[in-house]
Amino acid sequence: MHISARAIEAKASVDIVTGFLARIQSLVGDPDALDFTFGNPHEMALPGFSAAIGAKLEPQSVDWFAYKTSEREAQDAISAGLSAELALPFEPDDIAMTQGAFGAISLAFALLADAGDEVVIPVPGWFCYEPMLFATNLVPVRAPLASDSFDLDIEAIARAITPRTRIVIVNSPANPTGRVYPEAAWDALAAVLEDASRAHGRRIWLLSDEPYRRIRFDGVGFASPAGSYPWTVIAYSYAKVLLAPGQRIGYFALSPLIPADEREELRSALMPLGLAIGWGFPDAIMQYAVPALETLSLDIDELTRKRDRMYGALIDEGVEVTRPEGTFYLWGRAPGGDGQAFCDALAARGVYLMPGRLFDQPHHFRISLTATMATIERALPHILEVAGELR
Ligand SMILES: Cc1ncc(COP(=O)(O)O)c(C=O)c1O
């Protein structure tokens, strides 16, 4: 055996997802497939997206394509935007440019945790936290969300914490449930983390993974835990709001509430670690485009119409669905209780959903609302019919 023990663990933890990905790969570009699996674009890029990148393609200096760390203009645009969005005084040096949220999460692990440290992750939650932790020699510890409501379960997080806990990961708006957590939840979590840090004589960090932050419905507000618990770092990606996950761009941010001396130490490690994790900085062009990209967004009104259509139809049929407050996912309990059977029956009709077992929830399914309204209309009769048969 040549591959490392951590590679074996990482691979095993995500085998279900990569297996599923391989099976549905052929759907990409198939005009007959009604694909609701991954959060990929189903229409041409947003207006303004290619122009924002194209405007930066022609070199304006000899170092246009030189090695890039975090570009100042991108840090400036982000710290200004983030300060307004979260009502916290971020400074440009608090921001490290990364290859999407993936890159920001890797940077957080490298910055804050040592081999063998435990990291608490939400379940159901994004399926890449575990493999990323295994690949970094860190230990995932699962903390279930509240059953049925998928609220943050503060007690469950408290129970998951041990003397080896270094990071707790939270994700709001949440993949796959679409829940958005209120400030009161962060205040309660902050109290638990403060107590546990004191009890164990070791600071527990909060990693707030916020790539869906700007995708919210019905005027639901967004509170970042960075405002409630000073020892918070943020991971962000433009992939979701711009629906362009193939063009890698995002950032890592330190909460400005981190005490100044501690923040100074952390800041000093951001550039060296960006290098140490394998030149984790985004491409030059993507960084130059950030000020323009900051102003773009997918059409939230259209996404709301798609959510309402799909959610309304499922609820009318008696399917238990969590009403998404954010993200572009719809999370439901499979009629009949077997998520795989529901997805298989639909796949036989050319309609592809994501089975909940990819999130360790075999009774559930996830629908990505990045599919077009036309696809939703074509798929709904099948979904409702199969739901009726399996109920
Ligand atoms: C919760 C969550 N975090 C992080 C990511 C990674 O985002 P990106 O591919 O933009 O780096 C995703 C992507 O699906 C996600 O759902």
mmCIF file of C-alpha atoms and ligand atoms in Angstrom:
data_model
loop_
_atom_site.group_PDB
_atom_site.id
_atom_site.type_symbol
_atom_site.label_atom_id
_atom_site.label_comp_id
_atom_site.label_asym_id
_atom_site.label_seq_id
_atom_site.Cartn_x
_atom_site.Cartn_y
_atom_site.Cartn_z
ATOM 1 C CA MET A 1 0.000 0.000 0.000
ATOM 2 C CA HIS A 2 1.514 3.317 -1.035
ATOM 3 C CA ILE A 3 -1.089 5.830 -0.031
ATOM 4 C CA SER A 4 -0.852 7.401 3.394
ATOM 5 C CA ALA A 5 -3.081 6.438 6.304
ATOM 6 C CA ARG A 6 -4.655 9.895 6.195
ATOM 7 C CA ALA A 7 -5.305 9.558 2.468
ATOM 8 C CA ILE A 8 -7.064 6.250 3.153
ATOM 9 C CA GLU A 9 -9.193 7.852 5.864
ATOM 10 C CA ALA A 10 -9.977 10.911 3.745
ATOM 11 C CA LYS A 11 -10.924 8.750 0.773
ATOM 12 C CA ALA A 12 -13.108 6.426 2.865
ATOM 13 C CA SER A 13 -14.945 9.361 4.454
ATOM 14 C CA VAL A 14 -15.982 10.719 1.072
ATOM 15 C CA ASP A 15 -16.354 7.474 -0.927
ATOM 16 C CA ILE A 16 -20.145 7.770 -0.971
ATOM 17 C CA VAL A 17 -19.908 11.263 -2.449
ATOM 18 C CA THR A 18 -17.242 10.498 -5.047
ATOM 19 C CA GLY A 19 -19.104 7.295 -6.018
ATOM 20 C CA PHE A 20 -22.303 9.302 -6.472
ATOM 21 C CA LEU A 21 -20.417 11.958 -8.446
ATOM 22 C CA ALA A 22 -18.979 9.313 -10.786
ATOM 23 C CA ARG A 23 -22.447 7.806 -11.372
ATOM 24 C CA ILE A 24 -24.093 11.111 -12.238
ATOM 25 C CA GLN A 25 -21.158 12.579 -14.204
ATOM 26 C CA SER A 26 -22.867 11.694 -17.471
ATOM 27 C CA LEU A 27 -25.775 14.043 -16.618
ATOM 28 C CA VAL A 28 -23.621 17.110 -17.196
ATOM 29 C CA GLY A 29 -24.720 18.592 -20.501
ATOM 30 C CA ASP A 30 -27.415 15.925 -21.087
ATOM 31 C CA PRO A 31 -30.440 17.992 -22.175
ATOM 32 C CA ASP A 32 -32.867 15.244 -21.111
ATOM 33 C CA ALA A 33 -31.540 14.836 -17.557
ATOM 34 C CA LEU A 34 -33.540 16.669 -14.903
ATOM 35 C CA ASP A 35 -30.590 17.299 -12.624
ATOM 36 C CA PHE A 36 -31.080 18.557 -9.044
ATOM 37 C CA THR A 37 -27.892 17.097 -7.583
ATOM 38 C CA PHE A 38 -24.916 19.438 -7.100
ATOM 39 C CA GLY A 39 -25.123 23.240 -6.851
ATOM 40 C CA ASN A 40 -23.831 23.773 -10.355
ATOM 41 C CA PRO A 41 -25.002 26.410 -12.855
ATOM 42 C CA HIS A 42 -27.675 25.326 -15.336
ATOM 43 C CA GLU A 43 -27.697 28.538 -17.311
ATOM 44 C CA MET A 44 -25.032 30.707 -18.938
ATOM 45 C CA ALA A 45 -22.949 32.830 -16.533
ATOM 46 C CA LEU A 46 -24.460 35.842 -14.741
ATOM 47 C CA PRO A 47 -24.559 39.081 -16.708
ATOM 48 C CA GLY A 48 -21.378 40.974 -15.891
ATOM 49 C CA PHE A 49 -19.419 37.938 -14.709
ATOM 50 C CA SER A 50 -17.306 37.331 -17.818
ATOM 51 C CA ALA A 51 -16.955 41.093 -18.353
ATOM 52 C CA ALA A 52 -15.530 41.487 -14.810
ATOM 53 C CA ILE A 53 -12.912 38.852 -15.543
ATOM 54 C CA GLY A 54 -12.380 39.853 -19.159
ATOM 55 C CA ALA A 55 -11.612 43.438 -18.153
ATOM 56 C CA LYS A 56 -8.566 42.174 -16.263
ATOM 57 C CA LEU A 57 -7.254 39.758 -18.865
ATOM 58 C CA GLU A 58 -4.997 42.175 -20.742
ATOM 59 C CA PRO A 59 -1.780 42.743 -18.728
ATOM 60 C CA GLN A 60 -1.404 46.291 -17.397
ATOM 61 C CA SER A 61 2.154 45.844 -16.064
ATOM 62 C CA VAL A 62 5.038 43.393 -16.346
ATOM 63 C CA ASP A 63 4.105 41.776 -13.045
ATOM 64 C CA TRP A 64 0.441 41.297 -14.000
ATOM 65 C CA PHE A 65 0.904 37.527 -13.983
ATOM 66 C CA ALA A 66 3.708 37.382 -11.399
ATOM 67 C CA TYR A 67 3.325 35.238 -8.261
ATOM 68 C CA LYS A 68 0.435 36.717 -6.281
ATOM 69 C CA THR A 69 -0.258 36.532 -2.563
ATOM 70 C CA SER A 70 -3.286 38.499 -1.266
ATOM 71 C CA GLU A 71 -3.800 41.460 -3.613
ATOM 72 C CA ARG A 72 -4.319 44.733 -1.746
ATOM 73 C CA GLU A 73 -7.189 45.933 -3.921
ATOM 74 C CA ALA A 74 -9.112 42.721 -3.270
ATOM 75 C CA GLN A 75 -8.460 42.934 0.482
ATOM 76 C CA ASP A 76 -9.590 46.582 0.488
ATOM 77 C CA ALA A 77 -12.831 45.843 -1.380
ATOM 78 C CA ILE A 78 -13.615 42.866 0.845
ATOM 79 C CA SER A 79 -12.858 44.521 4.181
ATOM 80 C CA ALA A 80 -15.085 47.470 3.208
ATOM 81 C CA GLY A 81 -17.923 45.189 2.026
ATOM 82 C CA LEU A 82 -17.659 42.850 4.986
ATOM 83 C CA SER A 83 -17.582 45.706 7.510
ATOM 84 C CA ALA A 84 -20.841 47.046 6.067
ATOM 85 C CA GLU A 85 -22.434 43.605 5.816
ATOM 86 C CA LEU A 86 -21.574 42.379 9.318
ATOM 87 C CA ALA A 87 -21.362 45.767 11.086
ATOM 88 C CA LEU A 88 -17.865 44.917 12.330
ATOM 89 C CA PRO A 89 -14.713 46.943 11.583
ATOM 90 C CA PHE A 90 -12.709 44.502 9.414
ATOM 91 C CA GLU A 91 -9.316 45.743 8.263
ATOM 92 C CA PRO A 92 -7.682 44.756 4.960
ATOM 93 C CA ASP A 93 -4.968 42.842 6.852
ATOM 94 C CA ASP A 94 -7.684 40.676 8.436
ATOM 95 C CA ILE A 95 -8.405 39.237 4.981
ATOM 96 C CA ALA A 96 -6.451 36.475 3.242
ATOM 97 C CA MET A 97 -7.399 35.683 -0.345
ATOM 98 C CA THR A 98 -8.024 31.969 -0.981
ATOM 99 C CA GLN A 99 -9.181 29.456 -3.550
ATOM 100 C CA GLY A 100 -12.826 29.614 -2.523
ATOM 101 C CA ALA A 101 -14.136 28.477 0.854
ATOM 102 C CA PHE A 102 -12.215 25.215 0.433
ATOM 103 C CA GLY A 103 -8.998 27.242 0.534
ATOM 104 C CA ALA A 104 -10.163 29.352 3.470
ATOM 105 C CA ILE A 105 -11.074 26.260 5.483
ATOM 106 C CA SER A 106 -7.670 24.673 4.740
ATOM 107 C CA LEU A 107 -5.984 27.870 5.851
ATOM 108 C CA ALA A 108 -8.002 27.874 9.097
ATOM 109 C CA PHE A 109 -6.966 24.286 9.846
ATOM 110 C CA ALA A 110 -3.286 25.052 9.176
ATOM 111 C CA LEU A 111 -3.415 28.259 11.213
ATOM 112 C CA LEU A 112 -5.236 27.014 14.295
ATOM 113 C CA ALA A 113 -4.952 23.243 14.776
ATOM 114 C CA ASP A 114 -2.220 20.709 15.439
ATOM 115 C CA ALA A 115 -2.159 17.059 14.371
ATOM 116 C CA GLY A 116 -4.582 15.041 16.499
ATOM 117 C CA ASP A 117 -6.679 18.045 17.514
ATOM 118 C CA GLU A 118 -10.421 17.543 17.399
ATOM 119 C CA VAL A 119 -12.741 19.632 15.241
ATOM 120 C CA VAL A 120 -16.495 19.608 15.873
ATOM 121 C CA ILE A 121 -18.626 19.504 12.712
ATOM 122 C CA PRO A 122 -22.403 19.749 12.200
ATOM 123 C CA VAL A 123 -24.435 16.726 11.048
ATOM 124 C CA PRO A 124 -26.091 16.907 8.605
ATOM 125 C CA GLY A 125 -23.496 19.198 7.088
ATOM 126 C CA TRP A 126 -21.249 19.687 4.087
ATOM 127 C CA PHE A 127 -19.584 16.394 3.204
ATOM 128 C CA CYS A 128 -16.066 17.759 2.662
ATOM 129 C CA TYR A 129 -15.321 18.812 6.252
ATOM 130 C CA GLU A 130 -14.457 15.228 7.194
ATOM 131 C CA PRO A 131 -12.104 14.368 4.323
ATOM 132 C CA MET A 132 -10.392 17.749 4.670
ATOM 133 C CA LEU A 133 -9.834 17.086 8.371
ATOM 134 C CA PHE A 134 -8.513 13.579 7.776
ATOM 135 C CA ALA A 135 -6.151 14.862 5.081
ATOM 136 C CA THR A 136 -4.770 17.360 7.615
ATOM 137 C CA ASN A 137 -4.334 14.795 10.426
ATOM 138 C CA LEU A 138 -7.180 16.337 12.393
ATOM 139 C CA VAL A 139 -10.012 14.427 14.055
ATOM 140 C CA PRO A 140 -13.639 15.151 13.104
ATOM 141 C CA VAL A 141 -16.161 14.943 15.939
ATOM 142 C CA ARG A 142 -19.796 15.029 14.831
ATOM 143 C CA ALA A 143 -22.359 17.151 16.627
ATOM 144 C CA PRO A 144 -25.924 16.504 15.427
ATOM 145 C CA LEU A 145 -28.222 19.399 14.614
ATOM 146 C CA ALA A 146 -31.638 19.315 16.300
ATOM 147 C CA SER A 147 -33.722 16.577 14.696
ATOM 148 C CA ASP A 148 -36.655 17.823 12.583
ATOM 149 C CA SER A 149 -35.922 21.569 12.900
ATOM 150 C CA PHE A 150 -32.168 21.284 12.127
ATOM 151 C CA ASP A 151 -31.598 24.153 14.534
ATOM 152 C CA LEU A 152 -28.177 24.517 16.046
ATOM 153 C CA ASP A 153 -28.119 22.123 19.023
ATOM 154 C CA ILE A 154 -25.916 23.953 21.504
ATOM 155 C CA GLU A 155 -26.143 21.105 24.039
ATOM 156 C CA ALA A 156 -24.933 18.620 21.422
ATOM 157 C CA ILE A 157 -21.972 20.867 20.613
ATOM 158 C CA ALA A 158 -21.187 21.196 24.338
ATOM 159 C CA ARG A 159 -21.258 17.390 24.655
ATOM 160 C CA ALA A 160 -18.936 16.985 21.648
ATOM 161 C CA ILE A 161 -16.258 19.234 23.179
ATOM 162 C CA THR A 162 -13.309 17.548 24.911
ATOM 163 C CA PRO A 163 -9.912 18.784 26.145
ATOM 164 C CA ARG A 164 -8.592 18.107 22.605
ATOM 165 C CA THR A 165 -11.163 20.298 20.834
ATOM 166 C CA ARG A 166 -9.548 23.134 18.923
ATOM 167 C CA ILE A 167 -12.170 24.264 16.399
ATOM 168 C CA VAL A 168 -15.960 24.178 16.163
ATOM 169 C CA ILE A 169 -17.318 24.596 12.622
ATOM 170 C CA VAL A 170 -20.696 26.223 12.000
ATOM 171 C CA ASN A 171 -22.368 26.853 8.658
ATOM 172 C CA SER A 172 -25.170 29.385 8.185
ATOM 173 C CA PRO A 173 -27.036 29.579 5.848
ATOM 174 C CA ALA A 174 -26.648 25.832 6.136
ATOM 175 C CA ASN A 175 -25.999 23.212 3.497
ATOM 176 C CA PRO A 176 -28.064 20.999 3.136
ATOM 177 C CA THR A 177 -30.931 22.266 5.323
ATOM 178 C CA GLY A 178 -31.227 25.908 4.204
ATOM 179 C CA ARG A 179 -31.517 27.040 7.833
ATOM 180 C CA VAL A 180 -30.176 30.464 8.870
ATOM 181 C CA TYR A 181 -29.303 30.769 12.564
ATOM 182 C CA PRO A 182 -30.162 33.878 14.587
ATOM 183 C CA GLU A 183 -27.821 35.962 16.712
ATOM 184 C CA ALA A 184 -29.304 34.462 19.899
ATOM 185 C CA ALA A 185 -27.984 31.040 18.840
ATOM 186 C CA TRP A 186 -24.484 32.477 18.412
ATOM 187 C CA ASP A 187 -24.667 34.186 21.804
ATOM 188 C CA ALA A 188 -25.595 30.862 23.427
ATOM 189 C CA LEU A 189 -22.810 29.065 21.552
ATOM 190 C CA ALA A 190 -20.317 31.775 22.522
ATOM 191 C CA ALA A 191 -21.108 31.207 26.205
ATOM 192 C CA VAL A 192 -20.500 27.457 25.818
ATOM 193 C CA LEU A 193 -17.206 27.983 23.947
ATOM 194 C CA GLU A 194 -16.011 30.554 26.460
ATOM 195 C CA ASP A 195 -16.765 28.221 29.388
ATOM 196 C CA ALA A 196 -15.194 25.200 27.696
ATOM 197 C CA SER A 197 -12.072 27.173 26.701
ATOM 198 C CA ARG A 198 -11.666 28.281 30.293
ATOM 199 C CA ALA A 199 -12.370 24.811 31.712
ATOM 200 C CA HIS A 200 -9.812 23.138 29.420
ATOM 201 C CA GLY A 201 -7.237 25.939 29.614
ATOM 202 C CA ARG A 202 -7.133 26.121 25.811
ATOM 203 C CA ARG A 203 -8.849 28.487 23.383
ATOM 204 C CA ILE A 204 -11.525 26.875 21.238
ATOM 205 C CA TRP A 205 -11.884 28.622 17.878
ATOM 206 C CA LEU A 206 -15.072 29.047 15.917
ATOM 207 C CA LEU A 207 -14.871 28.623 12.135
ATOM 208 C CA SER A 208 -17.882 30.241 10.512
ATOM 209 C CA ASP A 209 -18.258 28.799 7.028
ATOM 210 C CA GLU A 210 -20.441 31.390 5.235
ATOM 211 C CA PRO A 211 -20.349 30.775 1.463
ATOM 212 C CA TYR A 212 -24.162 31.138 1.215
ATOM 213 C CA ARG A 213 -24.234 34.323 3.306
ATOM 214 C CA ARG A 214 -25.767 36.483 0.580
ATOM 215 C CA ILE A 215 -28.315 33.901 -0.557
ATOM 216 C CA ARG A 216 -31.308 34.411 1.746
ATOM 217 C CA PHE A 217 -35.070 34.560 1.242
ATOM 218 C CA ASP A 218 -37.950 36.690 2.531
ATOM 219 C CA GLY A 219 -35.691 39.354 4.038
ATOM 220 C CA VAL A 220 -34.244 36.928 6.611
ATOM 221 C CA GLY A 221 -31.328 38.740 8.253
ATOM 222 C CA PHE A 222 -27.823 37.381 8.596
ATOM 223 C CA ALA A 223 -25.849 37.388 11.825
ATOM 224 C CA SER A 224 -22.290 36.118 11.796
ATOM 225 C CA PRO A 225 -21.007 34.447 14.973
ATOM 226 C CA ALA A 226 -17.971 36.707 14.511
ATOM 227 C CA GLY A 227 -20.056 39.370 16.266
ATOM 228 C CA SER A 228 -20.852 37.139 19.266
ATOM 229 C CA TYR A 229 -17.625 35.221 19.870
ATOM 230 C CA PRO A 230 -14.367 37.137 19.304
ATOM 231 C CA TRP A 231 -12.281 34.031 18.528
ATOM 232 C CA THR A 232 -14.041 33.506 15.209
ATOM 233 C CA VAL A 233 -12.592 33.119 11.730
ATOM 234 C CA ILE A 234 -14.718 33.302 8.572
ATOM 235 C CA ALA A 235 -14.535 31.270 5.362
ATOM 236 C CA TYR A 236 -16.219 32.767 2.294
ATOM 237 C CA SER A 237 -16.532 31.885 -1.376
ATOM 238 C CA TYR A 238 -17.912 33.760 -4.379
ATOM 239 C CA ALA A 239 -18.844 30.430 -5.991
ATOM 240 C CA LYS A 240 -22.388 30.353 -4.682
ATOM 241 C CA VAL A 241 -23.594 33.925 -5.082
ATOM 242 C CA LEU A 242 -22.013 34.087 -8.566
ATOM 243 C CA LEU A 243 -22.911 30.495 -9.459
ATOM 244 C CA ALA A 244 -19.449 29.920 -10.871
ATOM 245 C CA PRO A 245 -17.700 27.378 -8.636
ATOM 246 C CA GLY A 246 -15.137 26.540 -11.316
ATOM 247 C CA GLN A 247 -13.516 29.981 -11.086
ATOM 248 C CA ARG A 248 -11.874 29.649 -7.678
ATOM 249 C CA ILE A 249 -12.044 32.771 -5.514
ATOM 250 C CA GLY A 250 -12.865 33.367 -1.861
ATOM 251 C CA TYR A 251 -11.316 34.560 1.356
ATOM 252 C CA PHE A 252 -10.484 33.878 4.981
ATOM 253 C CA ALA A 253 -11.205 36.654 7.513
ATOM 254 C CA LEU A 254 -10.170 37.158 11.113
ATOM 255 C CA SER A 255 -12.840 38.660 13.340
ATOM 256 C CA PRO A 256 -11.792 42.216 14.237
ATOM 257 C CA LEU A 257 -12.947 41.415 17.785
ATOM 258 C CA ILE A 258 -9.985 39.059 18.300
ATOM 259 C CA PRO A 259 -7.788 40.839 20.869
ATOM 260 C CA ALA A 260 -5.215 43.006 19.050
ATOM 261 C CA ASP A 261 -2.056 41.146 20.162
ATOM 262 C CA GLU A 262 -3.535 37.754 19.226
ATOM 263 C CA ARG A 263 -4.770 39.094 15.891
ATOM 264 C CA GLU A 264 -1.325 40.478 15.105
ATOM 265 C CA GLU A 265 0.210 37.047 15.624
ATOM 266 C CA LEU A 266 -2.430 35.388 13.443
ATOM 267 C CA ARG A 267 -2.059 37.997 10.691
ATOM 268 C CA SER A 268 1.686 37.432 10.562
ATOM 269 C CA ALA A 269 1.097 33.750 9.753
ATOM 270 C CA LEU A 270 -1.476 34.221 6.964
ATOM 271 C CA MET A 271 0.917 34.837 4.079
ATOM 272 C CA PRO A 272 3.474 32.180 5.088
ATOM 273 C CA LEU A 273 0.667 29.630 5.519
ATOM 274 C CA GLY A 274 -0.906 30.540 2.181
ATOM 275 C CA LEU A 275 2.456 29.500 0.774
ATOM 276 C CA ALA A 276 2.840 26.465 3.049
ATOM 277 C CA ILE A 277 -0.495 24.904 2.112
ATOM 278 C CA GLY A 278 0.634 24.802 -1.502
ATOM 279 C CA TRP A 279 0.308 28.355 -2.766
ATOM 280 C CA GLY A 280 -3.324 28.592 -1.670
ATOM 281 C CA PHE A 281 -3.736 32.078 -3.172
ATOM 282 C CA PRO A 282 -6.253 32.586 -5.996
ATOM 283 C CA ASP A 283 -5.170 33.338 -9.559
ATOM 284 C CA ALA A 284 -4.162 36.916 -10.359
ATOM 285 C CA ILE A 285 -7.126 37.598 -12.673
ATOM 286 C CA MET A 286 -9.712 36.425 -10.164
ATOM 287 C CA GLN A 287 -8.207 38.686 -7.502
ATOM 288 C CA TYR A 288 -8.148 41.722 -9.818
ATOM 289 C CA ALA A 289 -11.823 41.097 -10.582
ATOM 290 C CA VAL A 290 -12.930 41.083 -6.912
ATOM 291 C CA PRO A 291 -14.108 44.745 -6.701
ATOM 292 C CA ALA A 292 -16.381 44.129 -9.704
ATOM 293 C CA LEU A 293 -17.442 40.646 -8.558
ATOM 294 C CA GLU A 294 -18.447 42.081 -5.167
ATOM 295 C CA THR A 295 -21.292 43.930 -6.911
ATOM 296 C CA LEU A 296 -22.794 40.865 -8.678
ATOM 297 C CA SER A 297 -25.299 38.286 -7.485
ATOM 298 C CA LEU A 298 -27.509 35.556 -8.831
ATOM 299 C CA ASP A 299 -31.157 36.561 -9.176
ATOM 300 C CA ILE A 300 -32.576 36.076 -5.672
ATOM 301 C CA ASP A 301 -36.132 36.839 -6.833
ATOM 302 C CA GLU A 302 -35.989 34.076 -9.433
ATOM 303 C CA LEU A 303 -34.436 31.705 -6.886
ATOM 304 C CA THR A 304 -37.273 32.577 -4.481
ATOM 305 C CA ARG A 305 -39.833 31.731 -7.170
ATOM 306 C CA LYS A 306 -38.129 28.364 -7.720
ATOM 307 C CA ARG A 307 -38.021 27.683 -3.991
ATOM 308 C CA ASP A 308 -41.699 28.601 -3.617
ATOM 309 C CA ARG A 309 -42.749 26.435 -6.556
ATOM 310 C CA MET A 310 -40.842 23.351 -5.424
ATOM 311 C CA TYR A 311 -41.495 23.788 -1.705
ATOM 312 C CA GLY A 312 -45.190 24.550 -2.219
ATOM 313 C CA ALA A 313 -45.754 21.553 -4.500
ATOM 314 C CA LEU A 314 -43.994 19.163 -2.111
ATOM 315 C CA ILE A 315 -45.811 20.467 0.951
ATOM 316 C CA ASP A 316 -49.169 20.193 -0.866
ATOM 317 C CA GLU A 317 -48.333 16.558 -1.616
ATOM 318 C CA GLY A 318 -47.673 15.981 2.102
ATOM 319 C CA VAL A 319 -43.877 15.659 1.800
ATOM 320 C CA GLU A 320 -42.005 16.903 4.890
ATOM 321 C CA VAL A 321 -39.683 19.648 3.659
ATOM 322 C CA THR A 322 -37.628 22.178 5.630
ATOM 323 C CA ARG A 323 -38.549 25.629 4.311
ATOM 324 C CA PRO A 324 -35.205 27.080 3.173
ATOM 325 C CA GLU A 325 -34.373 30.479 4.655
ATOM 326 C CA GLY A 326 -31.171 30.617 2.625
ATOM 327 C CA THR A 327 -28.864 28.655 0.250
ATOM 328 C CA PHE A 328 -30.145 27.130 -2.983
ATOM 329 C CA TYR A 329 -31.008 23.764 -1.479
ATOM 330 C CA LEU A 330 -34.240 22.169 -0.408
ATOM 331 C CA TRP A 331 -34.011 19.452 2.237
ATOM 332 C CA GLY A 332 -36.768 16.975 2.836
ATOM 333 C CA ARG A 333 -37.709 13.664 4.369
ATOM 334 C CA ALA A 334 -38.281 11.035 1.695
ATOM 335 C CA PRO A 335 -41.857 9.788 1.331
ATOM 336 C CA GLY A 336 -41.790 6.255 2.740
ATOM 337 C CA GLY A 337 -38.685 7.114 4.773
ATOM 338 C CA ASP A 338 -36.017 5.667 2.460
ATOM 339 C CA GLY A 339 -34.046 8.482 0.799
ATOM 340 C CA GLN A 340 -32.193 6.145 -1.541
ATOM 341 C CA ALA A 341 -35.375 4.386 -2.722
ATOM 342 C CA PHE A 342 -36.998 7.768 -3.447
ATOM 343 C CA CYS A 343 -33.948 8.976 -5.406
ATOM 344 C CA ASP A 344 -33.603 5.650 -7.275
ATOM 345 C CA ALA A 345 -37.269 5.648 -8.310
ATOM 346 C CA LEU A 346 -36.867 9.187 -9.639
ATOM 347 C CA ALA A 347 -33.558 8.426 -11.370
ATOM 348 C CA ALA A 348 -35.367 5.667 -13.287
ATOM 349 C CA ARG A 349 -37.546 8.487 -14.689
ATOM 350 C CA GLY A 350 -34.571 10.745 -15.490
ATOM 351 C CA VAL A 351 -34.958 12.969 -12.396
ATOM 352 C CA TYR A 352 -31.863 13.133 -10.225
ATOM 353 C CA LEU A 353 -31.895 14.255 -6.569
ATOM 354 C CA MET A 354 -29.177 13.828 -3.973
ATOM 355 C CA PRO A 355 -29.829 11.049 -1.446
ATOM 356 C CA GLY A 356 -29.545 12.093 2.196
ATOM 357 C CA ARG A 357 -27.038 9.326 2.919
ATOM 358 C CA LEU A 358 -24.378 11.624 1.406
ATOM 359 C CA PHE A 359 -25.051 13.711 4.523
ATOM 360 C CA ASP A 360 -25.382 10.692 6.782
ATOM 361 C CA GLN A 361 -29.184 11.049 6.798
ATOM 362 C CA PRO A 362 -30.595 7.997 4.993
ATOM 363 C CA HIS A 363 -34.212 9.119 5.381
ATOM 364 C CA HIS A 364 -33.721 12.404 3.560
ATOM 365 C CA PHE A 365 -33.023 13.910 0.143
ATOM 366 C CA ARG A 366 -31.632 17.222 -1.148
ATOM 367 C CA ILE A 367 -32.759 19.187 -4.187
ATOM 368 C CA SER A 368 -30.518 21.848 -5.722
ATOM 369 C CA LEU A 369 -32.590 24.812 -6.893
ATOM 370 C CA THR A 370 -29.872 25.905 -9.300
ATOM 371 C CA ALA A 371 -31.860 23.891 -11.882
ATOM 372 C CA THR A 372 -34.028 26.112 -14.110
ATOM 373 C CA MET A 373 -37.744 26.745 -13.595
ATOM 374 C CA ALA A 374 -38.392 24.819 -16.812
ATOM 375 C CA THR A 375 -36.549 21.799 -15.358
ATOM 376 C CA ILE A 376 -38.548 22.128 -12.136
ATOM 377 C CA GLU A 377 -41.822 22.160 -14.088
ATOM 378 C CA ARG A 378 -40.799 19.089 -16.087
ATOM 379 C CA ALA A 379 -39.660 17.192 -12.997
ATOM 380 C CA LEU A 380 -42.498 18.034 -10.602
ATOM 381 C CA PRO A 381 -45.120 15.629 -12.032
ATOM 382 C CA HIS A 382 -42.586 12.786 -11.620
ATOM 383 C CA ILE A 383 -41.558 13.845 -8.117
ATOM 384 C CA LEU A 384 -45.159 14.122 -6.955
ATOM 385 C CA GLU A 385 -46.190 10.843 -8.547
ATOM 386 C CA VAL A 386 -43.272 8.917 -7.019
ATOM 387 C CA ALA A 387 -43.924 10.595 -3.669
ATOM 388 C CA GLY A 388 -47.551 9.398 -3.850
ATOM 389 C CA GLU A 389 -46.467 5.845 -4.732
ATOM 390 C CA LEU A 390 -43.913 5.534 -1.933
ATOM 391 C CA ARG A 391 -45.871 7.225 0.830
HETATM 392 C C1 LIG B 1 -20.976 24.602 3.306
HETATM 393 C C2 LIG B 1 -19.940 24.688 2.235
HETATM 394 N N1 LIG B 1 -18.707 25.104 2.556
HETATM 395 C C3 LIG B 1 -17.743 25.225 1.639
HETATM 396 C C4 LIG B 1 -17.981 24.904 0.323
HETATM 397 C C5 LIG B 1 -16.870 25.047 -0.670
HETATM 398 O O1 LIG B 1 -17.092 26.139 -1.470
HETATM 399 P P1 LIG B 1 -16.123 26.474 -2.711
HETATM 400 O O2 LIG B 1 -16.220 25.327 -3.663
HETATM 401 O O3 LIG B 1 -16.669 27.693 -3.281
HETATM 402 O O4 LIG B 1 -14.743 26.623 -2.180
HETATM 403 C C6 LIG B 1 -19.246 24.433 -0.065
HETATM 404 C C7 LIG B 1 -19.514 24.050 -1.463
HETATM 405 O O5 LIG B 1 -20.426 23.304 -1.742
HETATM 406 C C8 LIG B 1 -20.256 24.341 0.918
HETATM 407 O O6 LIG B 1 -21.491 23.914 0.618
#
